[in-house]
Coordinates of C-alpha atoms in Angstrom, one line a residue:
Chain A
M1 CA -12.0 11.8 32.5
T2 CA -11.2 8.2 31.9
R3 CA -7.5 7.5 31.6
I4 CA -5.3 4.8 30.1
T5 CA -4.1 2.8 33.1
A6 CA -0.6 1.4 33.6
A7 CA -2.0 -2.1 33.2
Q8 CA -3.8 -1.2 29.9
A9 CA -0.7 0.4 28.6
Q10 CA 1.3 -2.8 29.2
T11 CA -1.4 -4.8 27.4
I12 CA -1.4 -2.4 24.5
I13 CA 2.4 -2.7 24.2
T14 CA 2.5 -6.4 24.6
T15 CA -0.3 -7.0 22.0
A16 CA 1.1 -4.5 19.5
M17 CA 4.5 -6.2 19.7
A18 CA 3.0 -9.7 19.5
T19 CA 1.1 -8.6 16.4
G20 CA 4.3 -7.5 14.8
V21 CA 5.9 -10.9 15.5
E22 CA 2.9 -12.8 14.3
R23 CA 2.8 -10.9 11.0
G24 CA 6.5 -10.9 10.4
F25 CA 7.0 -7.2 10.9
K26 CA 10.5 -5.8 11.7
P27 CA 11.1 -5.3 15.4
L28 CA 8.7 -2.8 16.8
S29 CA 8.9 -0.1 19.4
V30 CA 5.7 1.0 21.1
I31 CA 4.9 4.0 23.4
V32 CA 1.7 5.0 25.2
L33 CA 1.2 8.6 26.2
D34 CA -1.5 10.1 28.5
A35 CA -3.9 12.9 27.8
G36 CA -1.1 15.4 28.6
G37 CA 1.4 13.8 26.2
H38 CA 3.4 12.3 29.1
V39 CA 4.9 8.8 28.8
V40 CA 3.0 6.0 30.5
A41 CA 5.0 3.1 29.1
F42 CA 7.4 2.2 26.3
A43 CA 9.1 -0.9 25.0
R44 CA 11.7 -1.5 22.2
A45 CA 12.1 -5.0 20.7
D46 CA 15.5 -6.6 20.4
G47 CA 17.1 -5.8 17.1
S48 CA 15.8 -2.3 16.8
A49 CA 17.9 0.8 16.1
P50 CA 18.9 2.5 19.3
G51 CA 17.0 5.7 18.6
R52 CA 13.5 4.2 18.3
F53 CA 12.2 5.8 21.4
G54 CA 12.4 9.3 19.8
I55 CA 10.4 8.2 16.7
A56 CA 7.7 6.3 18.7
H57 CA 7.5 9.3 21.1
G58 CA 7.3 11.9 18.3
K59 CA 4.5 10.1 16.5
A60 CA 2.4 9.9 19.6
Y61 CA 3.4 13.3 21.1
G62 CA 2.5 15.1 17.8
A63 CA -0.9 13.3 17.8
V64 CA -1.7 14.5 21.4
M65 CA -0.3 18.0 21.1
L66 CA -2.0 18.7 17.7
G67 CA -5.1 16.5 18.3
M68 CA -4.4 15.0 15.0
P69 CA -3.5 11.4 14.2
G70 CA -0.4 10.6 12.1
S71 CA -2.2 10.2 8.8
A72 CA -3.8 13.7 9.1
Q73 CA -0.4 15.2 10.1
M74 CA 1.2 13.6 7.0
A75 CA -1.6 15.0 4.8
R76 CA -0.8 18.4 6.3
A77 CA 2.9 17.9 5.9
E78 CA 2.5 17.1 2.2
A79 CA 0.3 20.2 1.7
Q80 CA 2.3 22.6 3.8
P81 CA 5.7 21.1 4.7
Y82 CA 6.8 24.4 6.4
F83 CA 3.8 24.2 8.8
M84 CA 4.7 20.7 10.1
A85 CA 8.4 21.8 10.2
A86 CA 7.3 24.6 12.4
M87 CA 5.2 22.3 14.6
N88 CA 8.3 20.2 15.0
G89 CA 10.2 23.2 16.2
V90 CA 7.3 24.5 18.4
Y91 CA 7.2 21.2 20.3
G92 CA 10.9 20.9 20.8
G93 CA 11.5 18.5 17.9
H94 CA 9.0 16.0 19.2
V95 CA 6.6 15.8 16.2
V96 CA 6.9 13.0 13.6
P97 CA 4.1 13.5 11.1
V98 CA 3.5 10.0 9.7
P99 CA 1.1 7.2 10.3
G100 CA 1.8 5.2 13.5
G101 CA 0.8 8.0 15.8
V102 CA -2.7 6.9 16.9
L103 CA -4.9 9.2 18.9
V104 CA -7.0 7.5 21.6
K105 CA -10.4 8.8 22.5
H106 CA -13.1 7.9 25.0
D107 CA -16.5 9.4 24.7
G108 CA -15.1 11.8 22.1
E109 CA -12.4 13.0 24.3
V110 CA -8.6 12.5 23.7
I111 CA -7.2 10.4 26.6
G112 CA -3.8 9.7 25.1
A113 CA -2.0 8.3 22.1
V114 CA -0.1 5.2 21.0
G115 CA 3.1 5.5 18.9
V116 CA 4.5 2.6 16.9
T117 CA 7.7 2.5 14.8
G118 CA 9.8 -0.2 13.2
D119 CA 8.1 -1.4 10.1
T120 CA 6.3 0.5 7.3
S121 CA 4.1 3.3 8.7
D122 CA 1.0 1.3 7.6
N123 CA 2.1 -1.8 9.4
D124 CA 2.9 0.3 12.5
V125 CA -0.7 1.4 12.5
V126 CA -1.9 -2.2 12.3
A127 CA 0.1 -3.1 15.4
A128 CA -1.1 0.0 17.3
L129 CA -4.8 -0.7 16.5
A130 CA -4.4 -4.4 17.6
G131 CA -3.0 -3.2 20.9
L132 CA -5.8 -0.8 21.5
A133 CA -8.4 -3.4 20.5
A134 CA -7.0 -5.6 23.2
V135 CA -8.2 -3.1 25.9
D136 CA -11.4 -2.1 24.1
L137 CA -10.2 1.3 23.2
T138 CA -10.8 3.1 20.0
G139 CA -7.9 4.5 18.0
E140 CA -7.9 7.2 15.3
A141 CA -5.0 6.4 13.0
Chain B
M1 CA 28.9 -7.5 20.6
T2 CA 32.3 -6.4 19.1
R3 CA 33.1 -2.8 19.4
I4 CA 35.3 -0.4 17.3
T5 CA 38.4 0.2 19.4
A6 CA 40.2 3.5 19.9
A7 CA 43.1 2.2 17.9
Q8 CA 40.9 1.1 15.0
A9 CA 39.1 4.5 15.1
Q10 CA 42.5 6.2 14.6
T11 CA 43.4 3.9 11.7
I12 CA 40.0 4.6 10.1
I13 CA 40.5 8.3 10.4
T14 CA 44.1 8.3 9.2
T15 CA 43.4 6.1 6.2
A16 CA 40.3 8.0 5.2
M17 CA 42.1 11.3 5.4
A18 CA 45.2 9.9 3.5
T19 CA 42.8 8.6 0.8
G20 CA 41.4 12.1 0.4
V21 CA 44.9 13.6 0.0
E22 CA 46.0 10.9 -2.5
R23 CA 42.9 11.4 -4.6
G24 CA 43.0 15.2 -4.5
F25 CA 39.8 15.6 -2.5
K26 CA 39.2 18.8 -0.6
P27 CA 40.3 18.7 3.1
L28 CA 38.2 16.0 4.9
S29 CA 36.8 15.7 8.4
V30 CA 36.2 12.2 9.7
I31 CA 34.3 10.9 12.8
V32 CA 33.9 7.5 14.3
L33 CA 30.9 6.8 16.6
D34 CA 30.2 3.7 18.7
A35 CA 27.0 1.6 18.7
G36 CA 25.3 4.0 21.0
G37 CA 26.1 7.0 18.7
H38 CA 28.8 8.4 21.0
V39 CA 32.0 9.9 19.7
V40 CA 35.1 7.6 19.7
A41 CA 37.4 9.9 17.6
F42 CA 37.3 12.8 15.2
A43 CA 39.8 14.8 13.1
R44 CA 39.4 17.8 10.8
A45 CA 42.1 18.5 8.2
D46 CA 43.8 21.9 7.8
G47 CA 41.9 24.2 5.5
S48 CA 38.4 22.9 6.4
A49 CA 35.5 25.2 7.4
P50 CA 35.3 25.4 11.2
G51 CA 31.9 23.7 11.4
R52 CA 32.8 20.4 9.9
F53 CA 32.5 18.5 13.2
G54 CA 28.7 19.0 13.1
I55 CA 28.3 17.7 9.6
A56 CA 30.5 14.7 10.1
H57 CA 28.7 14.0 13.4
G58 CA 25.3 14.4 11.9
K59 CA 26.0 12.0 9.0
A60 CA 27.2 9.3 11.4
Y61 CA 24.7 10.0 14.2
G62 CA 21.7 9.7 11.9
A63 CA 23.1 6.5 10.5
V64 CA 23.3 4.9 14.0
M65 CA 20.1 6.3 15.4
L66 CA 18.0 5.3 12.4
G67 CA 19.9 2.2 11.5
M68 CA 20.1 3.6 7.9
P69 CA 23.2 4.7 6.0
G70 CA 23.3 8.2 4.4
S71 CA 22.2 7.0 0.9
A72 CA 19.0 5.4 2.3
Q73 CA 18.4 8.6 4.4
M74 CA 18.8 10.7 1.3
A75 CA 16.3 8.6 -0.6
R76 CA 13.8 8.9 2.2
A77 CA 14.4 12.7 2.4
E78 CA 13.7 13.0 -1.3
A79 CA 10.5 10.9 -1.0
Q80 CA 9.3 12.5 2.3
P81 CA 11.2 15.6 3.1
Y82 CA 9.0 16.3 6.1
F83 CA 9.9 12.9 7.6
M84 CA 13.7 13.6 7.6
A85 CA 13.1 17.1 8.8
A86 CA 11.2 15.5 11.7
M87 CA 14.1 13.1 12.3
N88 CA 16.4 16.1 12.5
G89 CA 14.2 17.5 15.2
V90 CA 13.7 14.3 17.1
Y91 CA 17.5 13.8 17.4
G92 CA 18.3 17.4 18.4
G93 CA 19.4 18.6 15.0
H94 CA 22.0 15.9 14.7
V95 CA 20.8 14.2 11.5
V96 CA 22.4 15.0 8.1
P97 CA 20.7 12.7 5.5
V98 CA 23.3 12.5 2.7
P99 CA 25.9 10.0 1.7
G100 CA 29.0 10.0 3.9
G101 CA 27.3 8.5 6.9
V102 CA 28.5 4.9 6.7
L103 CA 26.9 2.3 9.0
V104 CA 29.4 -0.3 10.4
K105 CA 28.2 -3.8 11.1
H106 CA 29.8 -6.9 12.5
D107 CA 28.0 -10.2 12.2
G108 CA 25.0 -8.4 11.0
E109 CA 24.8 -6.1 14.0
V110 CA 25.5 -2.3 14.0
I111 CA 28.6 -1.5 16.0
G112 CA 29.0 2.1 15.0
A113 CA 29.3 4.5 12.1
V114 CA 31.8 6.6 10.2
G115 CA 31.0 10.1 9.0
V116 CA 33.0 11.9 6.4
T117 CA 32.5 15.4 5.1
G118 CA 34.6 17.9 3.0
D119 CA 34.3 16.8 -0.7
T120 CA 31.3 15.6 -2.7
S121 CA 29.1 13.2 -0.8
D122 CA 30.2 10.4 -3.1
N123 CA 33.9 11.1 -2.5
D124 CA 33.3 11.3 1.2
V125 CA 31.9 7.7 0.9
V126 CA 35.1 6.6 -0.9
A127 CA 37.2 7.9 1.9
A128 CA 35.0 6.3 4.6
L129 CA 35.1 2.9 3.0
A130 CA 38.9 3.1 2.5
G131 CA 39.2 3.8 6.2
L132 CA 37.0 0.9 7.2
A133 CA 38.8 -1.5 4.8
A134 CA 42.1 -0.7 6.6
V135 CA 40.7 -2.3 9.8
D136 CA 38.8 -5.1 8.0
L137 CA 35.4 -3.7 8.8
T138 CA 32.4 -3.6 6.5
G139 CA 30.6 -0.4 5.8
E140 CA 27.1 0.1 4.5
A141 CA 27.1 3.5 2.6
Chain C
M1 CA 47.4 34.4 13.7
T2 CA 49.1 31.1 14.3
R3 CA 46.8 28.2 14.5
I4 CA 47.0 24.7 15.9
T5 CA 47.4 22.4 12.9
A6 CA 45.7 19.1 12.4
A7 CA 49.1 17.4 12.8
Q8 CA 49.8 19.2 16.1
A9 CA 46.4 18.3 17.4
Q10 CA 47.1 14.6 16.8
T11 CA 50.4 14.9 18.6
I12 CA 48.8 16.7 21.5
I13 CA 46.2 13.9 21.8
T14 CA 48.6 11.0 21.3
T15 CA 51.0 12.5 23.9
A16 CA 48.3 13.3 26.4
M17 CA 46.9 9.8 26.2
A18 CA 50.3 8.2 26.4
T19 CA 51.1 10.3 29.4
G20 CA 47.9 8.9 31.1
V21 CA 48.9 5.3 30.3
E22 CA 52.5 5.8 31.6
R23 CA 51.3 7.4 34.8
G24 CA 48.5 4.8 35.4
F25 CA 45.7 7.3 35.0
K26 CA 42.2 6.1 34.2
P27 CA 41.4 6.0 30.4
L28 CA 41.5 9.6 29.1
S29 CA 39.6 11.5 26.5
V30 CA 41.2 14.5 24.9
I31 CA 39.9 17.2 22.6
V32 CA 41.6 20.1 20.8
L33 CA 39.6 23.2 19.8
D34 CA 40.6 26.1 17.6
A35 CA 40.5 29.8 18.4
G36 CA 36.8 29.8 17.5
G37 CA 36.0 27.0 19.9
H38 CA 35.5 24.5 17.0
V39 CA 36.6 20.9 17.2
V40 CA 40.0 20.1 15.5
A41 CA 40.4 16.6 16.9
F42 CA 39.2 14.3 19.6
A43 CA 39.9 10.8 20.9
R44 CA 38.4 8.6 23.7
A45 CA 40.4 5.7 25.1
D46 CA 38.9 2.2 25.4
G47 CA 37.2 1.7 28.7
S48 CA 35.9 5.3 29.1
A49 CA 32.3 6.1 29.8
P50 CA 30.4 6.8 26.6
G51 CA 29.7 10.5 27.4
R52 CA 33.3 11.6 27.7
F53 CA 33.2 13.8 24.5
G54 CA 30.7 16.1 26.2
I55 CA 33.0 16.7 29.3
A56 CA 36.2 17.1 27.3
H57 CA 34.4 19.5 25.0
G58 CA 32.8 21.5 27.8
K59 CA 36.1 22.0 29.6
A60 CA 37.9 23.3 26.4
Y61 CA 34.9 25.2 25.0
G62 CA 34.3 27.1 28.3
A63 CA 38.0 28.0 28.3
V64 CA 37.9 29.4 24.7
M65 CA 34.5 31.1 25.1
L66 CA 35.3 32.8 28.4
G67 CA 39.1 33.2 27.8
M68 CA 39.6 31.5 31.2
P69 CA 41.3 28.2 31.9
G70 CA 39.5 25.6 34.0
S71 CA 41.1 26.5 37.3
A72 CA 40.0 30.1 37.0
Q73 CA 36.5 29.0 36.0
M74 CA 36.4 26.7 39.1
A75 CA 37.4 29.6 41.4
R76 CA 34.6 31.7 39.9
A77 CA 32.2 28.8 40.3
E78 CA 33.1 28.5 43.9
A79 CA 32.7 32.2 44.5
Q80 CA 29.6 32.7 42.3
P81 CA 28.0 29.3 41.5
Y82 CA 25.0 31.1 39.8
F83 CA 27.4 32.9 37.4
M84 CA 28.9 29.7 36.1
A85 CA 25.5 28.1 35.9
A86 CA 24.4 31.0 33.8
M87 CA 27.5 30.6 31.6
N88 CA 26.6 27.0 31.1
G89 CA 23.2 28.1 29.9
V90 CA 24.5 30.9 27.7
Y91 CA 26.8 28.6 25.9
G92 CA 24.2 25.9 25.4
G93 CA 25.3 23.6 28.2
H94 CA 28.9 23.4 26.9
V95 CA 30.8 24.9 29.9
V96 CA 32.4 22.5 32.4
P97 CA 34.2 24.8 35.0
V98 CA 36.9 22.5 36.4
P99 CA 40.6 22.0 35.7
G100 CA 41.4 20.1 32.5
G101 CA 40.3 22.9 30.3
V102 CA 43.6 24.3 29.2
L103 CA 43.8 27.6 27.2
V104 CA 46.4 27.7 24.5
K105 CA 48.1 31.0 23.7
H106 CA 50.7 32.0 21.2
D107 CA 52.3 35.5 21.5
G108 CA 49.7 36.3 24.1
E109 CA 46.8 35.5 21.9
V110 CA 44.4 32.5 22.4
I111 CA 44.7 30.1 19.5
G112 CA 42.6 27.3 21.0
A113 CA 42.2 25.0 24.0
V114 CA 42.8 21.4 25.1
G115 CA 40.2 19.5 27.2
V116 CA 41.1 16.4 29.1
T117 CA 38.8 14.2 31.2
G118 CA 39.0 10.7 32.7
D119 CA 41.1 10.9 35.8
T120 CA 41.1 13.5 38.6
S121 CA 41.0 17.1 37.3
D122 CA 44.6 17.6 38.4
N123 CA 45.8 14.6 36.5
D124 CA 43.8 15.6 33.5
V125 CA 45.8 18.9 33.5
V126 CA 49.1 17.0 33.7
A127 CA 48.2 15.1 30.6
A128 CA 47.0 18.2 28.7
L129 CA 50.2 20.0 29.5
A130 CA 52.4 17.1 28.4
G131 CA 50.5 17.0 25.1
L132 CA 51.1 20.8 24.5
A133 CA 54.8 20.5 25.5
A134 CA 55.2 17.9 22.7
V135 CA 54.4 20.6 20.1
D136 CA 56.1 23.4 21.9
L137 CA 52.9 25.2 22.8
T138 CA 52.2 26.9 26.1
G139 CA 49.1 26.0 28.1
E140 CA 47.3 28.0 30.8
A141 CA 45.7 25.5 33.1
Chain D
M1 CA 29.5 -7.4 25.2
T2 CA 26.3 -8.8 26.7
R3 CA 23.2 -6.6 26.4
I4 CA 20.0 -6.3 28.5
T5 CA 17.3 -7.9 26.4
A6 CA 13.8 -6.5 25.9
A7 CA 12.4 -9.5 27.9
Q8 CA 14.9 -8.8 30.8
A9 CA 13.9 -5.2 30.8
Q10 CA 10.3 -6.1 31.3
T11 CA 11.1 -8.4 34.1
I12 CA 13.3 -5.7 35.8
I13 CA 10.4 -3.2 35.5
T14 CA 7.7 -5.6 36.6
T15 CA 9.7 -6.8 39.6
A16 CA 10.8 -3.3 40.7
M17 CA 7.2 -2.1 40.6
A18 CA 5.8 -5.2 42.4
T19 CA 8.5 -4.6 45.1
G20 CA 7.2 -1.1 45.5
V21 CA 3.6 -2.3 45.9
E22 CA 4.6 -5.1 48.4
R23 CA 6.6 -2.7 50.6
G24 CA 4.0 0.1 50.5
F25 CA 6.2 2.5 48.5
K26 CA 4.5 5.4 46.6
P27 CA 3.7 4.6 42.9
L28 CA 7.0 4.0 41.1
S29 CA 8.3 4.7 37.6
V30 CA 11.0 2.5 36.2
I31 CA 13.3 2.8 33.1
V32 CA 15.9 0.6 31.6
L33 CA 18.6 2.0 29.3
D34 CA 21.1 0.2 27.2
A35 CA 24.9 0.7 27.2
G36 CA 24.6 3.7 24.9
G37 CA 22.0 5.4 27.2
H38 CA 19.0 4.7 24.9
V39 CA 15.6 3.6 26.3
V40 CA 14.8 -0.1 26.2
A41 CA 11.6 0.1 28.3
F42 CA 9.8 2.3 30.7
A43 CA 6.6 2.1 32.9
R44 CA 4.9 4.6 35.2
A45 CA 2.5 3.3 37.8
D46 CA -1.1 4.7 38.2
G47 CA -1.1 7.7 40.6
S48 CA 2.3 9.0 39.6
A49 CA 3.0 12.6 38.7
P50 CA 3.0 13.0 34.9
G51 CA 6.6 14.1 34.6
R52 CA 8.1 10.9 36.1
F53 CA 9.6 9.7 32.8
G54 CA 12.1 12.6 32.9
I55 CA 13.3 11.8 36.4
A56 CA 13.6 8.1 35.9
H57 CA 15.4 8.8 32.6
G58 CA 17.7 11.4 34.1
K59 CA 18.8 9.1 37.0
A60 CA 19.7 6.3 34.6
Y61 CA 21.1 8.5 31.8
G62 CA 23.5 10.3 34.1
A63 CA 24.7 6.9 35.4
V64 CA 25.5 5.6 31.9
M65 CA 27.0 8.8 30.5
L66 CA 29.2 9.4 33.5
G67 CA 29.8 5.8 34.4
M68 CA 28.8 6.7 38.0
P69 CA 25.7 5.4 39.9
G70 CA 23.4 7.9 41.5
S71 CA 25.0 7.8 45.0
A72 CA 28.4 8.7 43.6
Q73 CA 26.8 11.5 41.5
M74 CA 25.1 12.9 44.7
A75 CA 28.4 12.8 46.6
R76 CA 30.0 14.8 43.7
A77 CA 27.1 17.2 43.6
E78 CA 27.4 17.9 47.3
A79 CA 31.2 18.5 47.0
Q80 CA 31.0 20.4 43.8
P81 CA 27.5 21.5 43.0
Y82 CA 28.6 23.5 40.0
F83 CA 30.2 20.4 38.4
M84 CA 27.0 18.4 38.5
A85 CA 25.1 21.5 37.3
A86 CA 27.5 21.6 34.4
M87 CA 27.0 17.9 33.7
N88 CA 23.3 18.5 33.5
G89 CA 24.0 21.1 30.9
V90 CA 26.4 19.0 28.9
Y91 CA 23.9 16.2 28.7
G92 CA 21.0 18.3 27.6
G93 CA 19.4 18.5 31.1
H94 CA 19.2 14.7 31.4
V95 CA 21.2 14.2 34.6
V96 CA 19.5 13.7 37.9
P97 CA 22.3 13.1 40.5
V98 CA 20.6 11.2 43.3
P99 CA 20.2 7.5 44.3
G100 CA 17.9 5.6 42.1
G101 CA 20.2 5.6 39.0
V102 CA 21.7 2.2 39.2
L103 CA 24.6 1.2 36.9
V104 CA 24.4 -2.3 35.5
K105 CA 27.6 -4.2 34.8
H106 CA 28.4 -7.6 33.3
D107 CA 32.0 -8.9 33.5
G108 CA 33.0 -5.4 34.7
E109 CA 31.6 -3.6 31.8
V110 CA 28.6 -1.2 31.8
I111 CA 25.8 -2.7 29.8
G112 CA 23.1 -0.2 30.9
A113 CA 21.3 1.4 33.8
V114 CA 18.0 1.2 35.7
G115 CA 16.3 4.4 36.9
V116 CA 13.6 4.4 39.6
T117 CA 11.7 7.3 40.9
G118 CA 8.5 7.7 43.0
D119 CA 9.4 7.1 46.7
T120 CA 12.5 8.2 48.7
S121 CA 15.7 7.8 46.8
D122 CA 16.8 4.9 49.1
N123 CA 13.5 3.1 48.5
D124 CA 13.9 3.7 44.7
V125 CA 17.2 1.9 45.0
V126 CA 15.6 -1.1 46.8
A127 CA 13.2 -1.5 44.0
A128 CA 15.8 -1.2 41.3
L129 CA 18.0 -3.8 42.9
A130 CA 15.1 -6.2 43.3
G131 CA 14.4 -5.8 39.6
L132 CA 18.0 -6.5 38.6
A133 CA 18.2 -9.5 41.0
A134 CA 15.2 -11.1 39.2
V135 CA 17.3 -11.3 36.0
D136 CA 20.6 -12.2 37.8
L137 CA 22.2 -8.9 37.0
T138 CA 24.4 -6.9 39.3
G139 CA 23.6 -3.3 40.1
E140 CA 25.9 -0.5 41.4
A141 CA 23.6 1.9 43.2

């Protein structure tokens, strides 16, 4: 299995955050998780609320654990709120079912996820995909 | 960054609780958190339910962690209930998204939060703002 | 059952903290819990580590939940470390088995506890007992 | 109060990890927390065990919450194992009392902590201090 390297993770984070600055987004926080849902790298921009790690982590962790990107989780949350509430409980509170949790695949296999938080969920996705494009990886948002 | 001192926290609490007595509110509980969401001071009036610490704390803690006052959290909870449920999970159950969690800023920077509970959410806000006014601090309710 | 009033709790805290200042102790944090182990009041002096609420709370909460003051809990921890580790787990991590958790009785009945942290455990006890003396309550340290 | 900026955090991490490579340490993981114990940035080197975030975090978080660097926590754990076990419980399992949790002060005030894990605890400290030196900050190991 291919994995996201530490160097790629830094490029993803740097590029996602630079994208946010270029487009005038609010300060972003970006996390990269591996195929097991474990943290590879994280950064929080100056001016963010202190608790941003938890949101970035929850977006990406939910994506890996459920094998569903944030938009699919949100659709499920709207259809069955109690189901996603249960998922939040099952995974220790670490599931945030909104866009910004981007699943990363290689040859059809999940190799990790990127979580972005700070601006609107849609802008968070823009930043995440820009980060992934910088390392030639495909994201499912 | 300026911080809320222990002496200011006591004045905030004393004034908020006195405001409640003057206006005939039900017994109030008041908490002051610092910029990292850690407790500086708390008091619960005689006649309160025993669990008031958790509510006061959750109102103020959510405000600091998310950088959003209680009213904004409530609006988000009404628009996307599953999102605020997820925030509650992410922050270990310590998010109560209703008015009464008042964000405290100084020169545009969050330096803490006040959480009040006991009467209606709107009256809780009145007491919190009275407490902050007594130490010349600005609250975002 | 007599209870510790909100006014008494404030006097306990104010006196305990003033005792610390008079005696040159490090900055203290002081909590008062009721007979159910619920927070009545808390204060943390300027210059304390941010996490002091948890330690003050754990000293007092363990005292109420187990009906044993901090010194008795410490003796038990030294004799049977695994037992006090289990108690910590049973009560959600909220048991800190060292002196500074002072059980408060009235007519032989537990009506609450005071928890003090910041200096040595022995000095923490001195401050707690001074606070209780100021409201004519008896502490078991 | 001065804070550790996002840019400084990246330099601390990059330098600490480069120090590990230069000296032939095992792959390191490095975290930077702010004065409230919240994550500013984290990175895990290729070849690390997946759970390294938790160890790096626990070393740094315990340092901030207790106001004690890892070496002081370890001394306390050796003298009173049940006390540090209790601290682990109080802070939700997020206290790892060994060297590698380095307290960062500015003008005598705690502004955050660096946590390093991967090699021996002593080598972890070497890397952390190298990272802090690169941004002219002082570490208490």
